[in-house]
mmCIF file of C-alpha atoms and ligand atoms in Angstrom:
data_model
loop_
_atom_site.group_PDB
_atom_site.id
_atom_site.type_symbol
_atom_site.label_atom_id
_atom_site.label_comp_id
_atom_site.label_asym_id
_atom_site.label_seq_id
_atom_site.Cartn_x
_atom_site.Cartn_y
_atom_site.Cartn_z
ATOM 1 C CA UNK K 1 0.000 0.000 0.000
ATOM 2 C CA UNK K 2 1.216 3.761 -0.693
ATOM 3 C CA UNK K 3 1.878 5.689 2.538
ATOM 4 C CA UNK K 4 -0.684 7.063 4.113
ATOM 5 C CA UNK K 5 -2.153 10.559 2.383
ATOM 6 C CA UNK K 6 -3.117 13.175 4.652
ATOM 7 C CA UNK K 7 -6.425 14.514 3.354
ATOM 8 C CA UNK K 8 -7.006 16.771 5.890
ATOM 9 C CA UNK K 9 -6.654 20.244 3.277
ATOM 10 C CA UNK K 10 -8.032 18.467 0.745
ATOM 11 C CA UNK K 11 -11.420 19.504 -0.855
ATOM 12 C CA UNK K 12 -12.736 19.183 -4.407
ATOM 13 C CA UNK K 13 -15.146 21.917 -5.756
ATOM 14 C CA UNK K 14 -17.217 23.365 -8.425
ATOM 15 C CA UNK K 15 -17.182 27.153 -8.053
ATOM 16 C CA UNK K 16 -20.208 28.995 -9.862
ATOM 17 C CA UNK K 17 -19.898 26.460 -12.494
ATOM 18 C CA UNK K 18 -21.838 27.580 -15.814
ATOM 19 C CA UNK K 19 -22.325 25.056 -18.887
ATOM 20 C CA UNK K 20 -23.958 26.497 -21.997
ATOM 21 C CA UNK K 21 -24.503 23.987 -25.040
ATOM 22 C CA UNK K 22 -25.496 26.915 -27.802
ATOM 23 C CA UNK K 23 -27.918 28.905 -25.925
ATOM 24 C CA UNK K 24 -28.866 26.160 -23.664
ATOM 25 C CA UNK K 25 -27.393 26.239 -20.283
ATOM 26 C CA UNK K 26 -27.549 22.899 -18.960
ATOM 27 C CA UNK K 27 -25.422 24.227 -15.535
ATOM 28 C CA UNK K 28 -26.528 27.985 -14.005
ATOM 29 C CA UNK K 29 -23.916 28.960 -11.599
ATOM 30 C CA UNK K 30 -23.400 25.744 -9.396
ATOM 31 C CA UNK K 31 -21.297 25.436 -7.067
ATOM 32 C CA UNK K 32 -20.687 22.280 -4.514
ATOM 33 C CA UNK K 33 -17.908 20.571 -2.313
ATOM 34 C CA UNK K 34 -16.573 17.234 -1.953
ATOM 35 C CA UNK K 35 -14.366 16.675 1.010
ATOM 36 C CA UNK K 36 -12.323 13.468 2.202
ATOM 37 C CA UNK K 37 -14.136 10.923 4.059
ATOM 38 C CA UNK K 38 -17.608 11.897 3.540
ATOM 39 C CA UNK K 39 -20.276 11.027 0.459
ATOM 40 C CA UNK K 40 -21.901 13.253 -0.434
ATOM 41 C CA UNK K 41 -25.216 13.161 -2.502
ATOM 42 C CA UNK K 42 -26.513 14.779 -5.970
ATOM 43 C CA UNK K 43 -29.737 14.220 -6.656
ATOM 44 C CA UNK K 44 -32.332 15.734 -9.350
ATOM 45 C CA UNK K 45 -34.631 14.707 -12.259
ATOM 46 C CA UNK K 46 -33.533 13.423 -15.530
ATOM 47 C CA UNK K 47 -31.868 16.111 -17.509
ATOM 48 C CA UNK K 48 -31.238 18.689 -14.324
ATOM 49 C CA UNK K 49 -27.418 18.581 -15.354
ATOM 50 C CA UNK K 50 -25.749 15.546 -13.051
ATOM 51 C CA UNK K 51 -23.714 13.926 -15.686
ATOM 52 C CA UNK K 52 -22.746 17.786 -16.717
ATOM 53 C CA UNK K 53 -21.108 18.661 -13.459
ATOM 54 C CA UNK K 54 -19.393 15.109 -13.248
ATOM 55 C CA UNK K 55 -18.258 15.876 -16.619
ATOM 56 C CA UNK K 56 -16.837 19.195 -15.406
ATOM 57 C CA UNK K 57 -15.198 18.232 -12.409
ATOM 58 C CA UNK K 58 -13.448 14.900 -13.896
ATOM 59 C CA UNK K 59 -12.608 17.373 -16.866
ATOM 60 C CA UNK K 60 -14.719 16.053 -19.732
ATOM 61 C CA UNK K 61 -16.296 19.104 -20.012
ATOM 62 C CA UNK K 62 -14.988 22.801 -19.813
ATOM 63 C CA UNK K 63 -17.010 25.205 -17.921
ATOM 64 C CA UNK K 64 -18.246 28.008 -19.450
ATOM 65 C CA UNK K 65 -18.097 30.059 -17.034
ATOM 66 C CA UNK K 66 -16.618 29.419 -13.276
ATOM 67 C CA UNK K 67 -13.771 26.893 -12.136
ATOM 68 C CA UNK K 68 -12.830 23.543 -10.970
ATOM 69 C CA UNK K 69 -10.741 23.988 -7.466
ATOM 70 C CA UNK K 70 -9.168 21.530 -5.728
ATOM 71 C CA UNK K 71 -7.677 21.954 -2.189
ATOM 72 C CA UNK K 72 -7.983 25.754 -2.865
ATOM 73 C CA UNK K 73 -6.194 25.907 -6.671
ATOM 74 C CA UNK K 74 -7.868 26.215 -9.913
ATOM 75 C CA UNK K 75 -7.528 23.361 -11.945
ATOM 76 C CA UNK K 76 -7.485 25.234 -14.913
ATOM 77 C CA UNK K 77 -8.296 23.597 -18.289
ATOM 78 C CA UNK K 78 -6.823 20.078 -17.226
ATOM 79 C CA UNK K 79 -7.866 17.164 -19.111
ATOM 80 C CA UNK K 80 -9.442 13.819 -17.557
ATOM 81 C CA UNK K 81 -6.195 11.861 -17.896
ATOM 82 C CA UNK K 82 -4.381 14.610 -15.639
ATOM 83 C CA UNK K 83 -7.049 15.018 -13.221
ATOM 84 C CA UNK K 84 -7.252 11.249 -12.964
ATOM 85 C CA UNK K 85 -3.519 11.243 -12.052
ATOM 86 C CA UNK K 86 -4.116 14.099 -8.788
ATOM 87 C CA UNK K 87 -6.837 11.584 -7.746
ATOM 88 C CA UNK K 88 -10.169 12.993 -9.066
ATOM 89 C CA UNK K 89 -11.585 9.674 -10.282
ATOM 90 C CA UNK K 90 -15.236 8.711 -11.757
ATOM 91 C CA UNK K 91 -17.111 5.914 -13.114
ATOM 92 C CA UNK K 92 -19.404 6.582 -16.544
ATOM 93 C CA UNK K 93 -23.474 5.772 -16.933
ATOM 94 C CA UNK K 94 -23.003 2.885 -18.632
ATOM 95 C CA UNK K 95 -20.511 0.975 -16.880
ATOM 96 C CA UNK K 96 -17.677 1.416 -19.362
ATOM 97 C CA UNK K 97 -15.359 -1.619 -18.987
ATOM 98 C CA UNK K 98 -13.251 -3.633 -21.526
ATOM 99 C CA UNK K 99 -15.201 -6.024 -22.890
ATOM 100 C CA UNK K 100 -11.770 -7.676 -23.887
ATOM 101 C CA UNK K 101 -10.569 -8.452 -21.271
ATOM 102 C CA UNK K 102 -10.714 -10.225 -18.040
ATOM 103 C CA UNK K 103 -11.401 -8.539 -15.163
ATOM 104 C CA UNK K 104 -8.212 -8.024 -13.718
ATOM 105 C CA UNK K 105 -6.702 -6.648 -17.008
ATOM 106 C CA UNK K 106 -9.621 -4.090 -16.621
ATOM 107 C CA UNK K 107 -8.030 -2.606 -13.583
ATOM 108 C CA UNK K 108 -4.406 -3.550 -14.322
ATOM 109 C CA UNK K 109 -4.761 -1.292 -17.212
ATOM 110 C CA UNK K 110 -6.265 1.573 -15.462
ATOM 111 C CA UNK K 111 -2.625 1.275 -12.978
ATOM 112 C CA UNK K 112 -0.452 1.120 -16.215
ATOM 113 C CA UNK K 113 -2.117 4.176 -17.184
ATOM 114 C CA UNK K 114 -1.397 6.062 -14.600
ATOM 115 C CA UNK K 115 2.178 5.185 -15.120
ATOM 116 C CA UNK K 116 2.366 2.006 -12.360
ATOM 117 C CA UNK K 117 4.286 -1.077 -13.916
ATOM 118 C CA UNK K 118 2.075 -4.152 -14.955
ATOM 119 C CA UNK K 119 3.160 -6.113 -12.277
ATOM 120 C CA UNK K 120 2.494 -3.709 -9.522
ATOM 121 C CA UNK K 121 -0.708 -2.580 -11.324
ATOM 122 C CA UNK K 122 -1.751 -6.276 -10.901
ATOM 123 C CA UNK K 123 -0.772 -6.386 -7.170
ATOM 124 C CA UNK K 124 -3.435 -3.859 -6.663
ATOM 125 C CA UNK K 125 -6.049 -4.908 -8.509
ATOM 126 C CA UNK K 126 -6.129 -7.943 -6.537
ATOM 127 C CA UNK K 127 -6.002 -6.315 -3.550
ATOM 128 C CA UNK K 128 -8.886 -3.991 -4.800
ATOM 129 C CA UNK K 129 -11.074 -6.769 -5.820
ATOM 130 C CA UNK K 130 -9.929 -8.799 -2.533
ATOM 131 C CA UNK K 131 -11.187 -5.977 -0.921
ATOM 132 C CA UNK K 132 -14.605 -5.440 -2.289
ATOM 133 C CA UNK K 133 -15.655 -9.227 -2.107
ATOM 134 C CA UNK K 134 -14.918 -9.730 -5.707
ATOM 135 C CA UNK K 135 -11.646 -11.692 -5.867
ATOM 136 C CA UNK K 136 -13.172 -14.437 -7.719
ATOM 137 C CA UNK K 137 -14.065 -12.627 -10.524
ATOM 138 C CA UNK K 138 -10.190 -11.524 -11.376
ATOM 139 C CA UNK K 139 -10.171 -13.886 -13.989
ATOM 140 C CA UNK K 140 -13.842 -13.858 -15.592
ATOM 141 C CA UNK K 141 -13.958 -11.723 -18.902
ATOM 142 C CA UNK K 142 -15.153 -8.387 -18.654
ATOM 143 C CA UNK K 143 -18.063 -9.204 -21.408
ATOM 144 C CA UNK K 144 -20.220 -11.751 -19.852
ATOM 145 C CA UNK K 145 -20.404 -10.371 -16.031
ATOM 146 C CA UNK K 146 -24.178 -10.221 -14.521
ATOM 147 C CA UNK K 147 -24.426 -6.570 -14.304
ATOM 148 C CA UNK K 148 -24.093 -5.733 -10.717
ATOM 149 C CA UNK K 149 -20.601 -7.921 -11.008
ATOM 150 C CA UNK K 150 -20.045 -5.316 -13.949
ATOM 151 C CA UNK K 151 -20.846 -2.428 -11.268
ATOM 152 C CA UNK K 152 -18.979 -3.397 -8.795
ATOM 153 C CA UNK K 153 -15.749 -3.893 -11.283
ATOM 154 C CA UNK K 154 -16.294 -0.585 -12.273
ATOM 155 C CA UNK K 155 -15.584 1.143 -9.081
ATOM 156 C CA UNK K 156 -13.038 -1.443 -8.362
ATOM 157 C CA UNK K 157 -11.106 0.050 -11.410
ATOM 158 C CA UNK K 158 -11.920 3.926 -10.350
ATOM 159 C CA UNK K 159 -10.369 2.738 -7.134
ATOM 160 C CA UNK K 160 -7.078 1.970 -8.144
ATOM 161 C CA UNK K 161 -3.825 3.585 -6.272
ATOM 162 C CA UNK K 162 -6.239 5.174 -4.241
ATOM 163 C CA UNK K 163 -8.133 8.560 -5.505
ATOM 164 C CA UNK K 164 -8.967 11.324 -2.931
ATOM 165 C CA UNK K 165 -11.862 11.268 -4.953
ATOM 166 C CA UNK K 166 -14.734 9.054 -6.856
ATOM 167 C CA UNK K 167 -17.348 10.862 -8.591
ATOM 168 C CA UNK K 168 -20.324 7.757 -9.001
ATOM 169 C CA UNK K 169 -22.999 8.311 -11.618
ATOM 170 C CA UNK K 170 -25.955 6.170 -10.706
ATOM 171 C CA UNK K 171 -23.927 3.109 -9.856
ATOM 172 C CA UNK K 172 -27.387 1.506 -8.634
ATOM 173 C CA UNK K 173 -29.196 1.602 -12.000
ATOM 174 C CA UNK K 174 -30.766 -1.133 -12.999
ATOM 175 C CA UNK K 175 -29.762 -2.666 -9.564
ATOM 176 C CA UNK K 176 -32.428 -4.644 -7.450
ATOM 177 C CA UNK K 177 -33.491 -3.585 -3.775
ATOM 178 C CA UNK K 178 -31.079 -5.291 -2.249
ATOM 179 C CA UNK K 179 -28.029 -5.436 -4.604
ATOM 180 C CA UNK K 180 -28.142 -1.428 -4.031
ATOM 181 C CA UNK K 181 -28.315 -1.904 -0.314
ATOM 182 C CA UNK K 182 -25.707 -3.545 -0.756
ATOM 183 C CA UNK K 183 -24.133 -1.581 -2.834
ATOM 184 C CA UNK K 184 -24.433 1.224 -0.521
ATOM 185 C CA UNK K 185 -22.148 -0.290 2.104
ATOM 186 C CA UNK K 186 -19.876 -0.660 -0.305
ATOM 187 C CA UNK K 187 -19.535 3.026 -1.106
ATOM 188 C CA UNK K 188 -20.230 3.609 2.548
ATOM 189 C CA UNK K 189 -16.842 1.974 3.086
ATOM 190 C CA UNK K 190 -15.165 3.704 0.428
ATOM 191 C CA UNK K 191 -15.374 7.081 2.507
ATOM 192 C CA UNK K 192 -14.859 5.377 5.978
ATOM 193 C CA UNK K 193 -12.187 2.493 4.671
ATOM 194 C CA UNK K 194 -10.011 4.576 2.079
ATOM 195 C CA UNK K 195 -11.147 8.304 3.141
ATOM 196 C CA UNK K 196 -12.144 8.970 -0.475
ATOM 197 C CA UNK K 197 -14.671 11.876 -0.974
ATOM 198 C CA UNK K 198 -17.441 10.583 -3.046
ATOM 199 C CA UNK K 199 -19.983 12.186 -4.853
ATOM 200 C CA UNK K 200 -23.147 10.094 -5.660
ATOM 201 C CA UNK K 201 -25.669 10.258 -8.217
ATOM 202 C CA UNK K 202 -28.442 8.635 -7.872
ATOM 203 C CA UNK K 203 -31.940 8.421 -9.209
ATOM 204 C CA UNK K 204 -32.527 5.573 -5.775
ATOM 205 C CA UNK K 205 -33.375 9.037 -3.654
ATOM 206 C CA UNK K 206 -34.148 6.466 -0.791
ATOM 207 C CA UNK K 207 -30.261 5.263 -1.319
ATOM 208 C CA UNK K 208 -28.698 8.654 -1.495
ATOM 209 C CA UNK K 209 -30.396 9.757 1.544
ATOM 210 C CA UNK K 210 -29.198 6.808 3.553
ATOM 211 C CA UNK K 211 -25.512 6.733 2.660
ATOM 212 C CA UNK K 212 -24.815 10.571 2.225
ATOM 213 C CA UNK K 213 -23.530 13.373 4.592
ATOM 214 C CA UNK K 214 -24.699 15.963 2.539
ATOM 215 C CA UNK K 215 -26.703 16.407 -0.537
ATOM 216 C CA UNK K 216 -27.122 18.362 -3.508
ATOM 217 C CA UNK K 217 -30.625 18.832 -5.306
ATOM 218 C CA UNK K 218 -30.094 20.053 -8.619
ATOM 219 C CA UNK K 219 -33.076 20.907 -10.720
ATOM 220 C CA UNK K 220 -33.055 22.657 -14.299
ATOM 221 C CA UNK K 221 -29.308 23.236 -14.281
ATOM 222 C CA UNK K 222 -29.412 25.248 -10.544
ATOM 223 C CA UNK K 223 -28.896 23.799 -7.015
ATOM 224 C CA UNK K 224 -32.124 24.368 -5.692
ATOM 225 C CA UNK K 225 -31.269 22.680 -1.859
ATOM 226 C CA UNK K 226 -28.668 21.392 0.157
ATOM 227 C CA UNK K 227 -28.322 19.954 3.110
ATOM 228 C CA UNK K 228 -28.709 16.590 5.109
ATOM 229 C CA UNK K 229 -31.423 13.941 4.977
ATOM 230 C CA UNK K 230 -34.070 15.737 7.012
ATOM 231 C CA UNK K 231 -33.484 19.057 5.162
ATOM 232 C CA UNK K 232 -33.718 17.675 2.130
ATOM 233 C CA UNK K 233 -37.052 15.742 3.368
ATOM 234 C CA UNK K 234 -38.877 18.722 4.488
ATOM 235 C CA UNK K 235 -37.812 20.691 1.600
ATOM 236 C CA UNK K 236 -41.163 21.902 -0.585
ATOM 237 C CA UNK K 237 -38.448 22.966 -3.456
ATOM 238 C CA UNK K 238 -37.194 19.245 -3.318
ATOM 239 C CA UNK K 239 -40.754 18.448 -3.413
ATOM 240 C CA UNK K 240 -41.826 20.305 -6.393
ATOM 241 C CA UNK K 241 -38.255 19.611 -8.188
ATOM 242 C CA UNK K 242 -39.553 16.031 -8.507
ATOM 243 C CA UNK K 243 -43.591 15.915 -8.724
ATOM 244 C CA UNK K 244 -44.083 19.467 -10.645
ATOM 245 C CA UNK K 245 -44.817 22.167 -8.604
ATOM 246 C CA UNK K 246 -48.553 22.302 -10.132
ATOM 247 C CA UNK K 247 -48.869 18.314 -9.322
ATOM 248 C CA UNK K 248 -47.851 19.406 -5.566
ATOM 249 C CA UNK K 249 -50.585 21.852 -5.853
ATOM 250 C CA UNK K 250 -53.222 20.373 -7.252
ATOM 251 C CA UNK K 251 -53.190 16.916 -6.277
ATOM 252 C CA UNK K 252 -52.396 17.106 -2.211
ATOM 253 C CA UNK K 253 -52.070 13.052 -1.686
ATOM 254 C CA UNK K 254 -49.602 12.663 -4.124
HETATM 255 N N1 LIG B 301 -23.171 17.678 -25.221
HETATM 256 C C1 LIG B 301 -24.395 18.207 -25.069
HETATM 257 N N2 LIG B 301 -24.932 19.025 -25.982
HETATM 258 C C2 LIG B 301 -26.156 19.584 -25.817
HETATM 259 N N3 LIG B 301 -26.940 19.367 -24.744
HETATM 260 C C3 LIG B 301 -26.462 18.552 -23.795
HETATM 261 C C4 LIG B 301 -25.176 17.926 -23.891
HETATM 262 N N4 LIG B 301 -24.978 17.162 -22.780
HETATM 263 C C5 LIG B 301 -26.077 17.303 -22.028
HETATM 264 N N5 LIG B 301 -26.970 18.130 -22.640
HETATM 265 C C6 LIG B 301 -28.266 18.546 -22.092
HETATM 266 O O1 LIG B 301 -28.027 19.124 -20.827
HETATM 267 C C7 LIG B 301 -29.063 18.773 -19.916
HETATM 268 C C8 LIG B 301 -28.447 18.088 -18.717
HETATM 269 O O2 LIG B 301 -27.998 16.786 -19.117
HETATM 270 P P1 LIG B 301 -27.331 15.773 -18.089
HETATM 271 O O3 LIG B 301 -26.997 14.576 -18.843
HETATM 272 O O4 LIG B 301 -26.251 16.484 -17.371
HETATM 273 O O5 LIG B 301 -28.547 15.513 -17.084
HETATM 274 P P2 LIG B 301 -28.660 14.424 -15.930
HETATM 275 O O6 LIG B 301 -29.130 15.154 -14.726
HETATM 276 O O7 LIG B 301 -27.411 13.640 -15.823
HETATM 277 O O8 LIG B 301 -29.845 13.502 -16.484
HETATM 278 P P3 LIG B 301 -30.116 11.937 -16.258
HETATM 279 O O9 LIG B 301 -30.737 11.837 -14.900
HETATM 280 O O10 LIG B 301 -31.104 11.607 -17.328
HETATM 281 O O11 LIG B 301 -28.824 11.184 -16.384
HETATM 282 C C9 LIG B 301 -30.045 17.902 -20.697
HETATM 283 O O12 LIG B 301 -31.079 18.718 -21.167
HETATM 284 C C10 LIG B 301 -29.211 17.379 -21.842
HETATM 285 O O13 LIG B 301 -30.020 17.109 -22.966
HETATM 286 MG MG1 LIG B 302 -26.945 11.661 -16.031
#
């Protein structure tokens, strides 16, 4: 294992974050932190801009306006590769993997990457998947996993050599009940285990609440509430975000 990293400074942030497509802005002035040790939640209905702010702060997308900071510096127009490498890691939608290769090449590859030799990129794959239950999958291919196998694999890879950070867009899709229970320890861990900062998206609302710190409600491109599980219960913006506010209105027992 790499010597312990002291992640007490460290913070990752989106500061008044704007994202215009044409004269669409899919992000208005968002801004949100992730800090070590914590997960912290992002919810909002399809199309509010999620996978847009992942994209910014993993560096897939450029802001138009406003900046990507981490522990207090700009990040300025690095790309995904180099943020990757200062520990800003993600996993994608759709789970991404290479259907290939076996499983353990699939993280392996993600070490070499980063500039780790094979064999000590293989060392810690194993330990990863040791450490997430998933060992005996090392040497299944990639292409015929059941799909929460595929999930897990997936963060096992954004894992690897330890990232300060894991950005997780809805890692429960598709999941069963209980395989995103489960799931949820997992990620629970992640934050308590490795002291990674994670920042979860999730359309499971029920699953975000119970794992997360904090959480984000964006709606429409804005953050509309933040806060923990009870403010984000009460909240009537949270409320409308998700029913309509007419809906709200109109039809009280919904
Ligand atoms: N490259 C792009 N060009 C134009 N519009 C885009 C682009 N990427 C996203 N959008 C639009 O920006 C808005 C936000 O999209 P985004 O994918 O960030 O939403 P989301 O909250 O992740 O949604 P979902 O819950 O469905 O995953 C949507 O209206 C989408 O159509
Ligand atoms: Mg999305």
């Amino acid at each position: 294992m790499n010597a312990p990293v002291n992640h007490n400074d460290l913070s990752l942030s989106a500061s008044g974050v704007t994202v215009a497509f044409g004269g669409f802005k899919a992000l208005t002035d968002v801004s949100l932190t992730v800090t070590p040790g914590a997960v912290h939640g992002l919810i909002g209905p399809n199309g509010a801009g999620k996978t847009t702010l992942v994209n910014v702060l993993t560096g897939f997308q450029a802001p138009t306006e406003g900046q990507v900071v981490l522990s207090g510096k700009s990040v300025g127009d690095l790309k995904p590769h180099a943020l990757r490498r200062t520990g800003i890691a993600r996993t994608f939608q759709a789970g991404r993997l290479f259907t290939g290769l076996d499983v353990l090449d699939n993280l392996a590859i993600t070490g070499v990457g980063l500039g780790h030799s094979r064999r000590a990129s293989e060392v810690e794959a194993m330990r990863l998947l040791d450490w997430m239950g998933a060992a005996h999958l090392a040497e299944l291919p990639a292409a015929g996993l059941p799909y929460t196998d595929e999930r897990r694999v997936g963060i096992a890879r954004s894992l690897m050599f330890g990232p300060k950070f894991l950005l997780l867009d809805e890692p429960a899709a598709g999941m069963s009940e209980a395989e995103a229970e489960d799931l949820a320890k997992t990620i629970s861990l992640v934050a308590e285990e490795l002291g990674c900062g994670i920042l979860l998206i999730e359309h499971n609302v029920g699953l975000v609440l119970s794992v997360s710190h904090h959480v984000y409600v964006l709606d429409a491109g804005q953050i509309i509430e933040e806060g923990d599980r009870d403010i984000i219960l009460a909240s009537k913006a949270v409320r409308d975000a998700y029913l309509g506010a007419e809906h709200t209105e109109n039809e009280e027992s919904s």
